[in-house]
mmCIF file of C-alpha atoms and ligand atoms in Angstrom:
data_model
loop_
_atom_site.group_PDB
_atom_site.id
_atom_site.type_symbol
_atom_site.label_atom_id
_atom_site.label_comp_id
_atom_site.label_asym_id
_atom_site.label_seq_id
_atom_site.Cartn_x
_atom_site.Cartn_y
_atom_site.Cartn_z
ATOM 1 C CA MET A 210 -9.467 -36.995 -69.948
ATOM 2 C CA PRO A 211 -12.526 -35.268 -67.411
ATOM 3 C CA THR A 212 -12.146 -38.999 -65.114
ATOM 4 C CA LYS A 213 -9.126 -38.272 -64.488
ATOM 5 C CA THR A 214 -9.129 -34.849 -63.623
ATOM 6 C CA LYS A 215 -11.740 -35.885 -61.142
ATOM 7 C CA GLU A 216 -9.437 -38.625 -60.151
ATOM 8 C CA LYS A 217 -6.573 -36.404 -59.584
ATOM 9 C CA LYS A 218 -8.881 -33.959 -57.512
ATOM 10 C CA SER A 219 -10.228 -36.781 -55.141
ATOM 11 C CA GLU A 220 -6.905 -37.827 -54.677
ATOM 12 C CA ALA A 221 -5.516 -34.309 -53.386
ATOM 13 C CA GLU A 222 -8.383 -33.868 -51.260
ATOM 14 C CA PRO A 223 -7.977 -36.088 -49.002
ATOM 15 C CA THR A 224 -3.807 -34.326 -48.475
ATOM 16 C CA ARG A 225 -5.658 -31.031 -48.028
ATOM 17 C CA ARG A 226 -8.266 -32.323 -45.251
ATOM 18 C CA SER A 227 -5.549 -34.049 -43.419
ATOM 19 C CA PHE A 228 -3.780 -30.426 -43.772
ATOM 20 C CA LEU A 229 -6.593 -28.929 -42.677
ATOM 21 C CA ASN A 230 -6.923 -31.080 -39.445
ATOM 22 C CA ILE A 231 -3.172 -30.029 -38.710
ATOM 23 C CA LEU A 232 -3.381 -26.567 -38.666
ATOM 24 C CA TRP A 233 -6.296 -26.823 -36.721
ATOM 25 C CA ILE A 234 -4.418 -28.736 -33.795
ATOM 26 C CA ILE A 235 -1.866 -26.594 -34.534
ATOM 27 C CA LEU A 236 -3.898 -23.338 -33.573
ATOM 28 C CA GLY A 237 -5.492 -25.056 -30.913
ATOM 29 C CA GLY A 238 -2.128 -25.790 -29.633
ATOM 30 C CA VAL A 239 -1.294 -22.347 -29.625
ATOM 31 C CA ALA A 240 -4.030 -20.986 -28.464
ATOM 32 C CA LEU A 241 -4.210 -23.176 -25.497
ATOM 33 C CA ALA A 242 -0.652 -22.245 -25.191
ATOM 34 C CA GLU A 243 -1.450 -18.597 -24.727
ATOM 35 C CA PHE A 244 -4.151 -19.365 -22.835
ATOM 36 C CA ILE A 245 -2.088 -21.007 -19.771
ATOM 37 C CA ALA A 246 0.727 -18.550 -20.339
ATOM 38 C CA VAL A 247 -2.090 -15.613 -19.701
ATOM 39 C CA ALA A 248 -2.998 -17.219 -16.600
ATOM 40 C CA PHE A 249 0.566 -17.584 -15.231
ATOM 41 C CA ALA A 250 1.006 -14.338 -15.638
ATOM 42 C CA PHE A 251 -2.138 -12.794 -14.346
ATOM 43 C CA LEU A 252 -1.762 -15.484 -10.837
ATOM 44 C CA ARG A 253 2.013 -14.532 -10.425
ATOM 45 C CA PRO A 254 1.748 -10.839 -9.931
ATOM 46 C CA ARG A 255 -0.202 -11.701 -7.489
ATOM 47 C CA LYS A 256 1.776 -14.018 -5.636
ATOM 48 C CA LEU A 257 4.224 -11.118 -5.437
ATOM 49 C CA LYS A 258 2.628 -8.488 -4.579
ATOM 50 C CA ALA A 259 0.702 -10.458 -1.438
ATOM 51 C CA ARG A 260 4.246 -11.158 -0.397
ATOM 52 C CA GLY A 261 5.272 -7.432 -0.893
ATOM 53 C CA GLU A 262 2.083 -6.050 1.330
ATOM 54 C CA ASN A 263 3.052 -8.346 3.789
ATOM 55 C CA ALA A 264 6.243 -7.566 4.004
ATOM 56 C CA ASP A 265 5.215 -3.641 4.238
ATOM 57 C CA SER A 266 2.088 -4.505 6.731
ATOM 58 C CA ILE A 267 3.826 -3.575 9.544
ATOM 59 C CA ILE A 268 3.415 0.402 9.885
ATOM 60 C CA THR A 269 5.331 2.835 11.580
ATOM 61 C CA ALA A 270 2.877 5.640 12.762
ATOM 62 C CA GLY A 271 5.316 7.763 14.633
ATOM 63 C CA ALA A 272 5.731 8.640 18.016
ATOM 64 C CA VAL A 273 3.730 8.860 21.086
ATOM 65 C CA GLU A 274 4.217 12.698 21.905
ATOM 66 C CA SER A 275 2.897 13.282 18.008
ATOM 67 C CA PHE A 276 -0.747 12.276 18.700
ATOM 68 C CA ARG A 277 -2.309 14.234 20.897
ATOM 69 C CA PRO A 278 -5.461 13.059 23.246
ATOM 70 C CA ASN A 279 -8.915 13.166 21.749
ATOM 71 C CA SER A 280 -7.877 12.870 18.481
ATOM 72 C CA VAL A 281 -8.217 10.296 15.201
ATOM 73 C CA THR A 282 -5.572 10.525 12.961
ATOM 74 C CA ALA A 283 -5.770 9.161 8.496
ATOM 75 C CA PHE A 284 -3.031 6.787 7.610
ATOM 76 C CA VAL A 285 -3.794 6.154 3.865
ATOM 77 C CA ARG A 286 -0.876 3.525 3.655
ATOM 78 C CA GLY A 287 -2.226 0.389 5.430
ATOM 79 C CA LYS A 288 -6.150 2.292 5.469
ATOM 80 C CA PHE A 289 -6.712 2.200 9.294
ATOM 81 C CA TYR A 290 -6.726 5.759 11.427
ATOM 82 C CA LEU A 291 -5.229 5.336 14.554
ATOM 83 C CA ALA A 292 -6.761 7.156 17.599
ATOM 84 C CA CYS A 293 -5.287 8.445 20.427
ATOM 85 C CA LEU A 294 -8.031 8.436 23.275
ATOM 86 C CA GLU A 295 -8.318 10.952 26.660
ATOM 87 C CA ASP A 296 -6.295 8.367 28.709
ATOM 88 C CA GLY A 297 -3.286 8.552 25.939
ATOM 89 C CA GLY A 298 -4.034 4.990 24.823
ATOM 90 C CA PHE A 299 -4.670 3.508 21.390
ATOM 91 C CA LEU A 300 -6.435 1.926 18.971
ATOM 92 C CA ALA A 301 -6.103 1.176 15.201
ATOM 93 C CA LEU A 302 -9.308 1.327 13.970
ATOM 94 C CA SER A 303 -9.956 0.189 10.026
ATOM 95 C CA ARG A 304 -11.657 2.510 8.459
ATOM 96 C CA THR A 305 -14.093 -0.203 6.841
ATOM 97 C CA CYS A 306 -17.802 0.196 7.863
ATOM 98 C CA THR A 307 -18.363 -2.770 9.811
ATOM 99 C CA HIS A 308 -22.113 -2.693 8.024
ATOM 100 C CA LEU A 309 -21.526 -3.543 4.003
ATOM 101 C CA GLY A 310 -18.056 -2.386 3.823
ATOM 102 C CA CYS A 311 -18.200 1.706 2.244
ATOM 103 C CA SER A 312 -14.701 3.639 4.058
ATOM 104 C CA VAL A 313 -16.149 5.661 7.101
ATOM 105 C CA PRO A 314 -14.731 9.656 7.369
ATOM 106 C CA TRP A 315 -13.770 10.813 10.860
ATOM 107 C CA ILE A 316 -15.516 14.324 11.581
ATOM 108 C CA GLU A 317 -14.032 15.732 13.924
ATOM 109 C CA LYS A 318 -15.899 18.354 14.729
ATOM 110 C CA GLU A 319 -18.662 16.008 15.718
ATOM 111 C CA LEU A 320 -16.140 13.929 17.250
ATOM 112 C CA LYS A 321 -16.908 10.792 15.669
ATOM 113 C CA PHE A 322 -16.537 8.199 12.379
ATOM 114 C CA ALA A 323 -19.946 9.158 10.066
ATOM 115 C CA CYS A 324 -20.415 6.645 7.412
ATOM 116 C CA PRO A 325 -22.096 7.941 3.888
ATOM 117 C CA CYS A 326 -23.363 4.937 2.612
ATOM 118 C CA HIS A 327 -26.695 3.886 5.271
ATOM 119 C CA GLY A 328 -25.662 7.017 8.667
ATOM 120 C CA SER A 329 -23.854 4.369 10.757
ATOM 121 C CA ALA A 330 -21.773 6.543 13.100
ATOM 122 C CA PHE A 331 -19.246 5.410 15.326
ATOM 123 C CA ASP A 332 -17.627 6.895 18.431
ATOM 124 C CA ILE A 333 -13.114 7.373 18.480
ATOM 125 C CA THR A 334 -13.330 3.849 20.137
ATOM 126 C CA GLY A 335 -15.166 2.100 16.946
ATOM 127 C CA ASN A 336 -18.124 1.735 19.157
ATOM 128 C CA VAL A 337 -21.347 2.069 17.410
ATOM 129 C CA ILE A 338 -23.324 4.709 17.915
ATOM 130 C CA ASP A 339 -25.983 4.577 15.214
ATOM 131 C CA ALA A 340 -27.288 1.820 13.620
ATOM 132 C CA PRO A 341 -27.226 -0.395 10.808
ATOM 133 C CA ALA A 342 -24.070 -1.013 11.422
ATOM 134 C CA PRO A 343 -23.801 -4.120 13.374
ATOM 135 C CA ARG A 344 -20.595 -3.568 15.769
ATOM 136 C CA ALA A 345 -17.572 -1.654 16.380
ATOM 137 C CA LEU A 346 -15.286 -1.092 13.878
ATOM 138 C CA ASP A 347 -12.053 -3.497 13.707
ATOM 139 C CA ILE A 348 -8.675 -2.741 14.983
ATOM 140 C CA TYR A 349 -5.387 -4.016 13.718
ATOM 141 C CA ALA A 350 -2.654 -5.189 16.481
ATOM 142 C CA ILE A 351 -0.538 -2.405 17.958
ATOM 143 C CA THR A 352 2.798 -2.313 19.144
ATOM 144 C CA ILE A 353 4.667 0.320 21.055
ATOM 145 C CA GLU A 354 8.593 0.852 21.387
ATOM 146 C CA ASN A 355 10.862 3.422 22.451
ATOM 147 C CA ASN A 356 8.257 5.614 22.306
ATOM 148 C CA ILE A 357 7.257 4.374 18.723
ATOM 149 C CA ILE A 358 4.214 3.424 17.622
ATOM 150 C CA LYS A 359 3.592 0.507 14.987
ATOM 151 C CA VAL A 360 -0.011 -1.223 13.721
ATOM 152 C CA ASP A 361 0.472 -4.753 11.948
ATOM 153 C CA THR A 362 -2.184 -4.280 9.340
ATOM 154 C CA ARG A 363 -1.845 -7.545 7.762
ATOM 155 C CA GLU A 364 -5.353 -8.791 9.582
ATOM 156 C CA PRO A 365 -7.953 -7.148 11.153
ATOM 157 C CA ILE A 366 -9.146 -7.525 14.581
ATOM 158 C CA LYS A 367 -13.191 -8.459 14.351
ATOM 159 C CA ARG A 368 -14.498 -7.506 17.797
ATOM 160 C CA ASN A 369 -18.792 -7.013 18.933
ATOM 161 C CA THR A 370 -17.877 -3.811 20.871
ATOM 162 C CA PHE A 371 -14.880 -1.575 22.584
ATOM 163 C CA ARG A 372 -13.167 -2.707 25.671
ATOM 164 C CA VAL A 373 -10.774 -1.513 27.799
ATOM 165 C CA ASP A 374 -8.195 -4.537 27.221
ATOM 166 C CA GLN A 375 -8.186 -3.600 23.210
ATOM 167 C CA VAL A 376 -6.117 -0.496 24.120
ATOM 168 C CA THR A 377 -2.120 -0.163 23.664
ATOM 169 C CA TYR A 378 -0.845 2.162 26.027
ATOM 170 C CA PRO A 379 2.693 3.094 25.901
ATOM 171 C CA LYS A 380 5.000 1.922 28.914
ATOM 172 C CA LYS A 381 5.702 4.142 31.451
ATOM 173 C CA LYS A 382 9.174 6.145 31.746
ATOM 174 C CA VAL A 383 10.734 5.210 34.788
HETATM 175 S S1 FES B 71 -22.066 0.462 4.997
HETATM 176 FE FE1 FES B 71 -21.917 1.736 6.326
HETATM 177 S S2 FES B 71 -24.126 2.045 7.247
HETATM 178 FE FE2 FES B 71 -23.731 0.786 5.320
#
């Protein structure tokens, strides 16, 4: 009698083993499917977000008259400063320090941007006054149509130093 039970056990074992093998394959498949689903979910919203950002990247700053000469206005949306220079020209400056990327606040009293991280300073045109920043603040393209200033924040324009041809002037009224 005990031999029969043993025989039965050995017959049942391969079935149990193959059942466990199939179970592992199924669980592995489920895990792989979940991984793929998570990867898609992670990538998809980023693509949509990127498209949304492109659509929102042209920022209407306002009418030319609303900015007084020698002033700097911060724009949270777009993360830039609009500098109205003494001669009425405009520059859209990135708020990212060209040293290691800290945000640079505008210090109204001192008429300069002062980086809190390592002490770099920039003038109203974004030019370096104090190192270690290696070059001027990046700028963004500006268009002025019907006296309305628009800033294209899609791509910062890198530059070493300020040049007059970087300034955008409103069209003179005839
Ligand atoms: S990040 Fe601005 S000075 Fe270093």
